[in-house]
Coordinates of C-alpha atoms in Angstrom, one line a residue:
M1223 CA 0.0 0.0 0.0
E1224 CA 1.4 3.4 -0.9
S1225 CA 0.4 6.9 0.4
T1226 CA 0.6 9.8 -2.1
T1227 CA 0.3 13.5 -1.3
R1228 CA -0.4 16.0 -4.0
K1229 CA -0.3 19.8 -3.8
N1230 CA -2.8 22.1 -5.4
S1231 CA -0.7 24.8 -7.0
K1232 CA -3.6 27.3 -7.3
H1233 CA -4.8 27.3 -3.7
G1234 CA -1.8 26.1 -1.9
K1235 CA -3.7 23.3 -0.3
H1236 CA -2.6 19.7 0.3
S1237 CA -4.8 16.7 -0.2
S1238 CA -3.8 13.2 0.7
Y1239 CA -5.3 9.9 -0.3
T1240 CA -4.4 6.3 0.0
R1241 CA -4.3 3.9 -2.8
A1242 CA -4.6 0.2 -2.2
S1243 CA -2.8 -2.2 -4.5
L1244 CA -4.4 -5.6 -4.4
T1245 CA -2.8 -8.6 -6.0
R1246 CA -5.3 -10.6 -8.1
Q1247 CA -4.6 -14.3 -8.7
V1248 CA -4.7 -15.5 -12.3
T1249 CA -7.5 -17.9 -12.5
K1250 CA -10.0 -19.2 -15.0
G1251 CA -13.3 -17.3 -15.3
P1252 CA -15.6 -17.8 -12.3
L1253 CA -18.3 -19.3 -14.5
D1254 CA -16.1 -21.7 -16.4
D1255 CA -17.5 -25.2 -16.2
D1256 CA -14.5 -27.0 -14.5
P1257 CA -14.0 -26.2 -10.8
V1258 CA -11.5 -29.0 -10.3
P1259 CA -7.9 -27.9 -10.0
P1260 CA -5.7 -28.9 -12.9
H1261 CA -3.3 -31.0 -10.8
E1262 CA -6.1 -33.2 -9.5
P1263 CA -7.9 -35.9 -11.4
Q1264 CA -11.5 -35.0 -12.3
S1265 CA -13.8 -37.6 -10.8
S1266 CA -17.2 -36.3 -11.9
T1267 CA -18.8 -34.3 -14.6
A1268 CA -17.7 -30.7 -14.8
V1269 CA -20.1 -28.2 -13.3
S1270 CA -20.7 -24.6 -14.0
P1271 CA -21.8 -22.3 -11.1
D1272 CA -25.5 -21.9 -11.1
A1273 CA -29.2 -22.0 -9.9
A1274 CA -32.1 -19.5 -9.3
G1275 CA -35.4 -19.1 -7.5
I1276 CA -37.1 -17.1 -4.7
P1277 CA -37.2 -16.9 -2.3
I1278 CA -38.0 -17.6 0.8
P1279 CA -34.6 -17.4 2.6
P1280 CA -33.6 -20.7 4.0
S1281 CA -33.1 -19.4 7.5
P1282 CA -33.7 -16.1 9.4
F1283 CA -30.2 -16.5 10.7
P1284 CA -27.9 -17.5 7.8
D1285 CA -24.7 -19.4 8.6
R1286 CA -22.0 -17.2 9.8
S1287 CA -19.2 -19.2 8.2
I1288 CA -19.3 -19.6 4.5
S1289 CA -17.6 -23.0 4.5
P1290 CA -17.3 -25.9 7.0
S1291 CA -13.8 -24.9 7.8
A1292 CA -14.2 -21.1 7.9
S1293 CA -14.7 -20.8 11.6
V1294 CA -11.3 -22.5 12.1
R1295 CA -9.5 -20.0 9.9
I1296 CA -11.0 -16.7 11.1
A1297 CA -8.7 -15.2 13.8
E1298 CA -9.4 -12.2 16.0
D1299 CA -10.1 -9.1 13.9
P1300 CA -9.7 -5.5 15.1
P1301 CA -13.1 -4.0 15.7
K1302 CA -14.7 -2.2 12.8
D1303 CA -17.3 0.5 13.1
F1304 CA -20.6 -0.4 11.4
S1305 CA -22.6 2.6 12.9
F1306 CA -23.4 3.7 9.3
L1307 CA -25.9 0.7 9.2
L1308 CA -27.6 1.8 12.5
R1309 CA -28.9 5.2 11.4
P1310 CA -32.7 5.4 11.9
E1311 CA -33.2 7.3 8.6
I1312 CA -32.2 4.2 6.7
Y1313 CA -35.3 2.2 7.7
H1314 CA -38.7 3.2 6.4
P1315 CA -41.7 3.1 8.6
L1316 CA -44.2 0.3 7.9
T1317 CA -47.9 0.9 8.1
Q1318 CA -50.9 -1.4 7.6
L1319 CA -52.7 0.8 5.1
D1320 CA -52.2 -1.9 2.4
V1321 CA -53.5 -4.7 4.7
P1322 CA -57.2 -5.7 4.5
I1323 CA -59.2 -4.7 7.6
S1324 CA -59.9 -8.4 8.3
F1325 CA -56.3 -8.9 9.2
R1326 CA -55.9 -5.6 11.1
K1327 CA -58.8 -6.5 13.5
S1328 CA -57.9 -10.2 13.8
S1329 CA -57.2 -11.7 17.2
N1330 CA -54.1 -13.3 15.5
Q1331 CA -52.3 -10.0 15.5
P1332 CA -49.0 -10.4 17.4
S1333 CA -48.4 -9.0 20.9
V1334 CA -46.2 -5.8 21.0
S1335 CA -44.0 -7.7 23.5
A1336 CA -43.4 -10.7 21.2
S1337 CA -39.8 -11.5 20.6
L1338 CA -38.2 -11.5 17.1
P1339 CA -37.8 -15.3 17.0
T1340 CA -41.5 -15.7 18.0
L1341 CA -42.6 -13.3 15.3
L1342 CA -40.7 -15.3 12.6
S1343 CA -41.9 -18.7 13.8
L1344 CA -45.5 -17.5 13.6
G1345 CA -45.2 -15.9 10.2
H1346 CA -45.7 -12.3 11.3
F1347 CA -43.1 -10.9 8.8
R1348 CA -44.3 -7.3 8.9
A1349 CA -43.9 -7.1 12.7
A1350 CA -40.6 -9.0 12.4
A1351 CA -39.3 -6.4 10.0
I1352 CA -40.3 -3.6 12.3
A1353 CA -38.7 -5.3 15.3
A1354 CA -35.5 -5.9 13.4
A1355 CA -35.2 -2.2 12.5
H1356 CA -36.0 -1.2 16.1
Q1357 CA -33.1 -3.4 17.4
L1358 CA -30.7 -2.1 14.7
T1359 CA -31.3 1.5 15.7
N1360 CA -31.6 1.1 19.4
S1361 CA -29.9 -1.9 21.0
V1362 CA -26.9 -3.1 18.8
L1363 CA -23.3 -2.2 19.3
A1364 CA -21.7 -0.6 16.2
I1365 CA -18.8 -3.2 16.4
D1366 CA -21.1 -6.3 16.7
Y1367 CA -21.2 -7.0 12.9
S1368 CA -22.5 -10.5 13.5
Q1369 CA -25.7 -9.3 15.1
I1370 CA -26.0 -6.4 12.7
F1371 CA -25.9 -8.6 9.6
D1372 CA -28.3 -11.1 11.1
L1373 CA -30.9 -8.4 11.9
L1374 CA -30.3 -6.8 8.5
Y1375 CA -30.9 -10.1 6.8
I1376 CA -34.2 -10.5 8.7
R1377 CA -35.3 -7.0 7.9
L1378 CA -34.6 -7.2 4.1
S1379 CA -36.0 -10.8 3.7
C1380 CA -39.2 -9.9 5.6
L1381 CA -39.7 -6.9 3.5
T1382 CA -39.6 -9.0 0.4
L1383 CA -42.0 -11.5 1.9
I1384 CA -44.6 -8.7 2.5
N1385 CA -44.4 -7.4 -1.0
A1386 CA -42.3 -4.4 0.1
T1387 CA -39.3 -5.2 -2.2
S1388 CA -39.1 -1.6 -3.3
L1389 CA -38.4 -0.5 0.2
A1390 CA -35.8 -3.3 0.7
A1391 CA -34.1 -2.2 -2.5
Q1392 CA -33.8 1.3 -1.1
E1393 CA -32.6 0.3 2.4
V1394 CA -30.0 -2.1 1.1
K1395 CA -28.1 0.8 -0.5
A1396 CA -26.8 1.6 2.9
L1397 CA -24.4 -1.4 2.5
E1398 CA -22.8 0.4 -0.5
D1399 CA -20.2 -1.9 -2.2
I1400 CA -20.3 -5.2 -0.4
S1401 CA -17.2 -6.3 -2.3
S1402 CA -15.2 -3.6 -0.6
P1403 CA -12.2 -4.7 1.5
F1404 CA -13.9 -3.1 4.5
Y1405 CA -16.3 -6.1 4.7
R1406 CA -13.4 -8.6 4.8
H1407 CA -11.3 -9.8 7.8
S1408 CA -8.1 -7.7 7.8
T1409 CA -5.9 -10.8 8.2
T1410 CA -7.6 -13.8 6.6
Q1411 CA -9.6 -11.9 4.0
E1412 CA -12.7 -13.9 4.9
H1413 CA -15.9 -12.0 4.1
L1414 CA -17.6 -10.9 7.3
M1415 CA -21.1 -11.0 5.7
P1416 CA -23.1 -14.2 5.6
W1417 CA -23.5 -15.8 2.2
G1418 CA -27.3 -15.6 2.3
L1419 CA -27.2 -11.8 3.0
R1420 CA -24.7 -11.3 0.2
L1421 CA -27.0 -13.1 -2.3
L1422 CA -30.0 -11.1 -1.2
A1423 CA -28.1 -7.8 -1.1
I1424 CA -26.7 -8.3 -4.7
R1425 CA -30.2 -8.8 -6.1
L1426 CA -31.8 -5.9 -4.1
Q1427 CA -29.1 -3.5 -5.1
G1428 CA -29.6 -4.4 -8.7
I1429 CA -33.3 -3.5 -8.3
G1430 CA -32.6 -0.4 -6.2
Y1431 CA -30.1 1.1 -8.7
G1432 CA -32.0 -0.1 -11.7
D1433 CA -28.8 -1.8 -12.9
W1434 CA -29.1 -5.6 -13.5
R1435 CA -25.5 -5.6 -14.8
K1436 CA -24.4 -4.7 -11.3
C1437 CA -26.3 -7.7 -10.1
L1438 CA -24.6 -10.0 -12.6
M1439 CA -21.2 -8.6 -11.6
G1440 CA -22.0 -9.4 -8.0
Y1441 CA -22.9 -13.0 -8.8
Y1442 CA -19.8 -13.5 -10.9
E1443 CA -17.7 -12.2 -8.0
L1444 CA -19.3 -14.7 -5.7
A1445 CA -18.7 -17.4 -8.2
R1446 CA -15.0 -16.5 -8.5
E1447 CA -14.8 -16.7 -4.7
A1448 CA -16.6 -20.1 -4.6
R1449 CA -14.3 -21.5 -7.2
L1450 CA -11.2 -20.5 -5.2
E1451 CA -12.7 -22.0 -2.1
F1452 CA -13.5 -25.2 -4.1
A1453 CA -9.9 -25.5 -5.1
R1454 CA -8.6 -24.8 -1.6
V1455 CA -10.8 -26.9 0.7
K1456 CA -10.6 -30.7 1.4
K1457 CA -12.3 -33.1 -1.0
E1458 CA -15.2 -33.8 1.4
E1459 CA -16.0 -30.1 1.6
R1460 CA -16.2 -29.5 -2.1
I1461 CA -19.8 -30.5 -2.4
F1462 CA -20.7 -27.4 -0.4
W1463 CA -19.1 -25.1 -2.9
K1464 CA -20.3 -27.1 -5.9
D1465 CA -23.9 -26.5 -4.8
K1466 CA -23.1 -22.8 -4.4
L1467 CA -21.8 -22.7 -7.9
E1468 CA -24.9 -24.4 -9.4
D1469 CA -27.2 -22.1 -7.5
L1470 CA -25.3 -19.0 -8.8
G1471 CA -25.5 -20.2 -12.3
I1472 CA -29.3 -20.4 -12.3
R1473 CA -29.4 -17.0 -10.6
V1474 CA -27.3 -15.5 -13.4
A1475 CA -29.8 -17.0 -16.0
N1476 CA -32.7 -15.6 -14.0
T1477 CA -31.1 -12.1 -14.0
L1478 CA -30.5 -12.3 -17.8
V1479 CA -34.2 -13.1 -18.2
E1480 CA -35.2 -10.1 -16.1
M1481 CA -32.9 -7.9 -18.2
G1482 CA -34.8 -9.1 -21.3
D1483 CA -31.7 -10.9 -22.7
L1484 CA -33.4 -14.2 -23.5
E1485 CA -30.8 -15.2 -26.0
G1486 CA -28.0 -14.6 -23.5
A1487 CA -29.9 -16.7 -20.9
A1488 CA -30.3 -19.5 -23.4
R1489 CA -26.6 -19.6 -24.2
H1490 CA -25.8 -19.5 -20.5
L1491 CA -28.1 -22.4 -19.6
T1492 CA -26.6 -24.4 -22.4
N1493 CA -23.3 -24.5 -20.6
L1494 CA -24.8 -25.5 -17.2
K1495 CA -24.3 -29.0 -16.0
I1496 CA -26.2 -30.2 -13.0
T1497 CA -24.0 -32.7 -11.2
T1498 CA -25.1 -32.5 -7.6
E1499 CA -24.2 -35.7 -5.7
D1500 CA -27.2 -35.5 -3.5
P1501 CA -30.1 -37.0 -5.5
A1502 CA -32.7 -34.8 -3.9
K1503 CA -30.8 -31.6 -4.6
N1504 CA -30.0 -32.9 -8.1
E1505 CA -33.7 -33.3 -8.9
A1506 CA -34.6 -29.9 -7.5
S1507 CA -31.8 -28.3 -9.5
R1508 CA -33.0 -30.0 -12.7
S1509 CA -36.5 -28.9 -12.1
R1510 CA -35.5 -25.3 -11.7
L1511 CA -33.5 -25.6 -14.9
V1512 CA -36.6 -26.9 -16.8
L1513 CA -38.7 -24.0 -15.4
M1514 CA -36.0 -21.6 -16.7
Y1515 CA -36.1 -23.1 -20.1
L1516 CA -39.9 -22.8 -20.2
Q1517 CA -39.6 -19.2 -19.1
I1518 CA -37.4 -18.3 -22.0
G1519 CA -39.4 -20.3 -24.5
D1520 CA -36.8 -23.0 -25.2
L1521 CA -39.3 -25.8 -25.2
K1522 CA -36.9 -28.3 -26.9
S1523 CA -34.4 -28.1 -24.2
A1524 CA -37.1 -28.3 -21.5
E1525 CA -38.5 -31.4 -23.2
R1526 CA -35.1 -33.0 -23.3
Y1527 CA -34.8 -32.8 -19.5
V1528 CA -38.4 -33.8 -18.9
T1529 CA -38.1 -37.0 -21.1
E1530 CA -34.6 -37.9 -20.0
D1531 CA -35.7 -39.9 -17.1
A1532 CA -39.2 -40.8 -15.7
A1533 CA -40.4 -39.5 -12.4
E1534 CA -40.6 -41.9 -9.5
P1535 CA -44.2 -42.6 -8.2
G1536 CA -45.2 -40.0 -5.7
D1537 CA -42.7 -37.4 -6.9
I1538 CA -45.2 -34.6 -7.6
L1539 CA -42.6 -32.0 -8.3
K1540 CA -40.9 -33.9 -11.1
S1541 CA -44.2 -35.3 -12.4
S1542 CA -45.6 -31.8 -12.7
L1543 CA -43.0 -30.8 -15.3
K1544 CA -44.6 -32.8 -18.1
P1545 CA -48.1 -31.1 -17.9
L1546 CA -46.4 -27.8 -17.6
L1547 CA -44.4 -28.5 -20.8
H1548 CA -47.6 -29.5 -22.6
A1549 CA -49.3 -26.3 -21.5
A1550 CA -46.4 -24.3 -22.7
Q1551 CA -46.6 -26.1 -26.1
G1552 CA -50.3 -25.1 -26.3
N1553 CA -51.6 -28.6 -25.6
Y1554 CA -54.0 -27.5 -22.9
E1555 CA -56.4 -30.5 -23.0
T1556 CA -53.5 -32.9 -22.7
A1557 CA -52.1 -30.9 -19.8
A1558 CA -55.4 -30.8 -18.0
E1559 CA -55.8 -34.6 -18.4
E1560 CA -52.3 -35.1 -17.0
W1561 CA -53.0 -32.9 -14.0
Y1562 CA -56.2 -34.9 -13.2
Q1563 CA -54.3 -38.1 -13.7
L1564 CA -51.5 -36.9 -11.4
R1565 CA -54.1 -36.0 -8.8
E1566 CA -55.6 -39.5 -8.9
E1567 CA -52.2 -41.2 -8.7
S1568 CA -51.1 -39.1 -5.8
K1569 CA -54.4 -39.6 -4.0
S1570 CA -54.1 -36.1 -2.6
D1571 CA -55.1 -32.6 -3.4
S1572 CA -51.6 -31.3 -3.6
E1573 CA -51.6 -27.5 -3.7
L1574 CA -49.3 -27.7 -6.8
I1575 CA -51.8 -29.8 -8.7
V1576 CA -54.9 -28.0 -7.6
Q1577 CA -53.4 -24.6 -8.3
N1578 CA -52.6 -25.6 -11.9
L1579 CA -56.0 -27.1 -12.5
A1580 CA -57.4 -23.6 -11.6
A1581 CA -60.9 -24.8 -10.9
R1582 CA -62.9 -22.7 -8.5
P1583 CA -64.2 -25.5 -6.3
L1584 CA -60.7 -27.0 -6.0
L1585 CA -59.1 -23.6 -5.2
E1586 CA -61.7 -23.0 -2.6
S1587 CA -61.0 -26.4 -1.1
L1588 CA -57.3 -25.4 -0.6
I1589 CA -58.5 -22.3 1.3
N1590 CA -60.7 -24.5 3.5
A1591 CA -57.7 -26.8 4.1
G1592 CA -55.7 -23.9 5.5
Y1593 CA -53.6 -22.8 2.5
S1594 CA -53.3 -19.1 1.6
F1595 CA -50.2 -18.4 -0.5
N1596 CA -50.4 -15.3 -2.6
A1597 CA -50.8 -17.1 -6.0
L1598 CA -53.8 -19.0 -4.6
T1599 CA -55.6 -16.0 -3.3
F1600 CA -54.8 -13.9 -6.4
N1601 CA -56.0 -16.6 -8.8
L1602 CA -59.2 -17.2 -6.8
S1603 CA -59.9 -13.5 -6.7
T1604 CA -59.4 -13.4 -10.5
I1605 CA -62.0 -16.2 -10.9
Y1606 CA -64.4 -14.3 -8.7
E1607 CA -64.0 -11.3 -11.0
L1608 CA -64.7 -13.4 -14.1
C1609 CA -67.6 -15.3 -12.7
S1610 CA -69.5 -12.9 -10.5
E1611 CA -70.9 -9.3 -10.6
K1612 CA -70.4 -9.2 -6.8
S1613 CA -66.7 -10.0 -7.0
R1614 CA -65.7 -7.4 -4.4
A1615 CA -68.0 -8.9 -1.8
R1616 CA -66.6 -12.3 -2.4
K1617 CA -63.0 -11.1 -2.2
I1618 CA -63.8 -9.4 1.1
E1619 CA -65.2 -12.8 2.4
L1620 CA -62.0 -14.4 1.2
T1621 CA -59.9 -12.0 3.3
E1622 CA -62.0 -12.9 6.3
Q1623 CA -61.5 -16.6 5.7
V1624 CA -57.7 -16.2 5.4
A1625 CA -57.5 -13.9 8.4
A1626 CA -59.2 -16.5 10.5
Q1627 CA -56.7 -19.2 9.6
D1628 CA -54.1 -20.4 12.1
V1629 CA -50.8 -18.6 12.0
S1630 CA -47.7 -20.5 10.7
D1631 CA -44.1 -19.8 9.7
R1632 CA -45.3 -19.8 6.0
G1633 CA -46.7 -16.3 6.7
W1634 CA -50.1 -15.1 7.9
E1635 CA -50.8 -11.5 7.0
K1636 CA -51.6 -10.6 3.4
T1637 CA -51.8 -7.3 1.5
N1638 CA -54.7 -6.0 -0.6
L1639 CA -52.7 -6.9 -3.7
A1640 CA -53.0 -10.6 -2.8
F1641 CA -56.8 -10.3 -3.1
K1642 CA -56.8 -7.8 -6.0
I1643 CA -58.6 -5.2 -3.8

């Protein structure tokens, strides 16, 4: 690091600044499809970094260490001041003006004394977002970055879950450049921020700044880091980073779709290889890949994955890909027949099957069974609009039904948008 002092000849003032010279290792591109170091034999199919989807964050408290051995490597770090994340003006006030009155007057409303973990476990995400902001601005030490990042993750993820993504996209700007050396351990260079928060922040900053390229650059930087970790850790730990790379690859494709670059997304997906060793994760990744192909209109590639291997009996997720493909191809009657057949074979009214059949009695049966996800209430409200002149009254009744349901960690409170009010 070198310090340079310059003199302003006109005003006679001195200004000093510090330049940091960082050594960058020469590596392959982060999204190249071979994470295995060249000096080691490659024992499995090459994998490119990627996978996408939304969101509900896997945990309200993401893992602090980004790899199984990270906690061993991180030594004591001199305290850093994160008071810039504790300013009250960062966090927007949340009201219930966009919440149906049935929810506002419900006995299920949380107590003002409820703890943050309790609010999360009961699905009170709006109240949890408020509580997280209150703790950030009142009861957290500026040097306690672990707690600050945990609370910030809860705040941002809860905002996205209550359809307040625009607010989250503004608040996340307070983090500024998360690739800055400031966010790294001064000795080990480990990133201080949890992986889950980094993923969320990259996407939200892309939305907040209206720059999807910034989002892509953030994902590629994470992929570069994941590849370096893959090459450095022990063999038994590599599956951890391989999964991270596959997830990042789908996220990149999803971002390209949101940019409107469908051709770029198609080229990117062509280079992806799903090689997860865990069968369950492998099937989930392949299903997400099929959905991405359907989204960009590449039906041939989607059909190749669907017909490559048959779904096991009882595997509703994988079995649902075939009728979805037929619907995308315009074969609606065939798709409907397959959905009904899948319903009979599974001997259950799975919300995935019923939602795609889109029949009013079936959708109402899901409500009666205690389901109330946003797509369900929105679609049922749409049917009410199409089939009744008194659709508003029926939608109000629907809000009362949902508000009377038991609370759960899937989320209880809904906004007017979920009922098209």
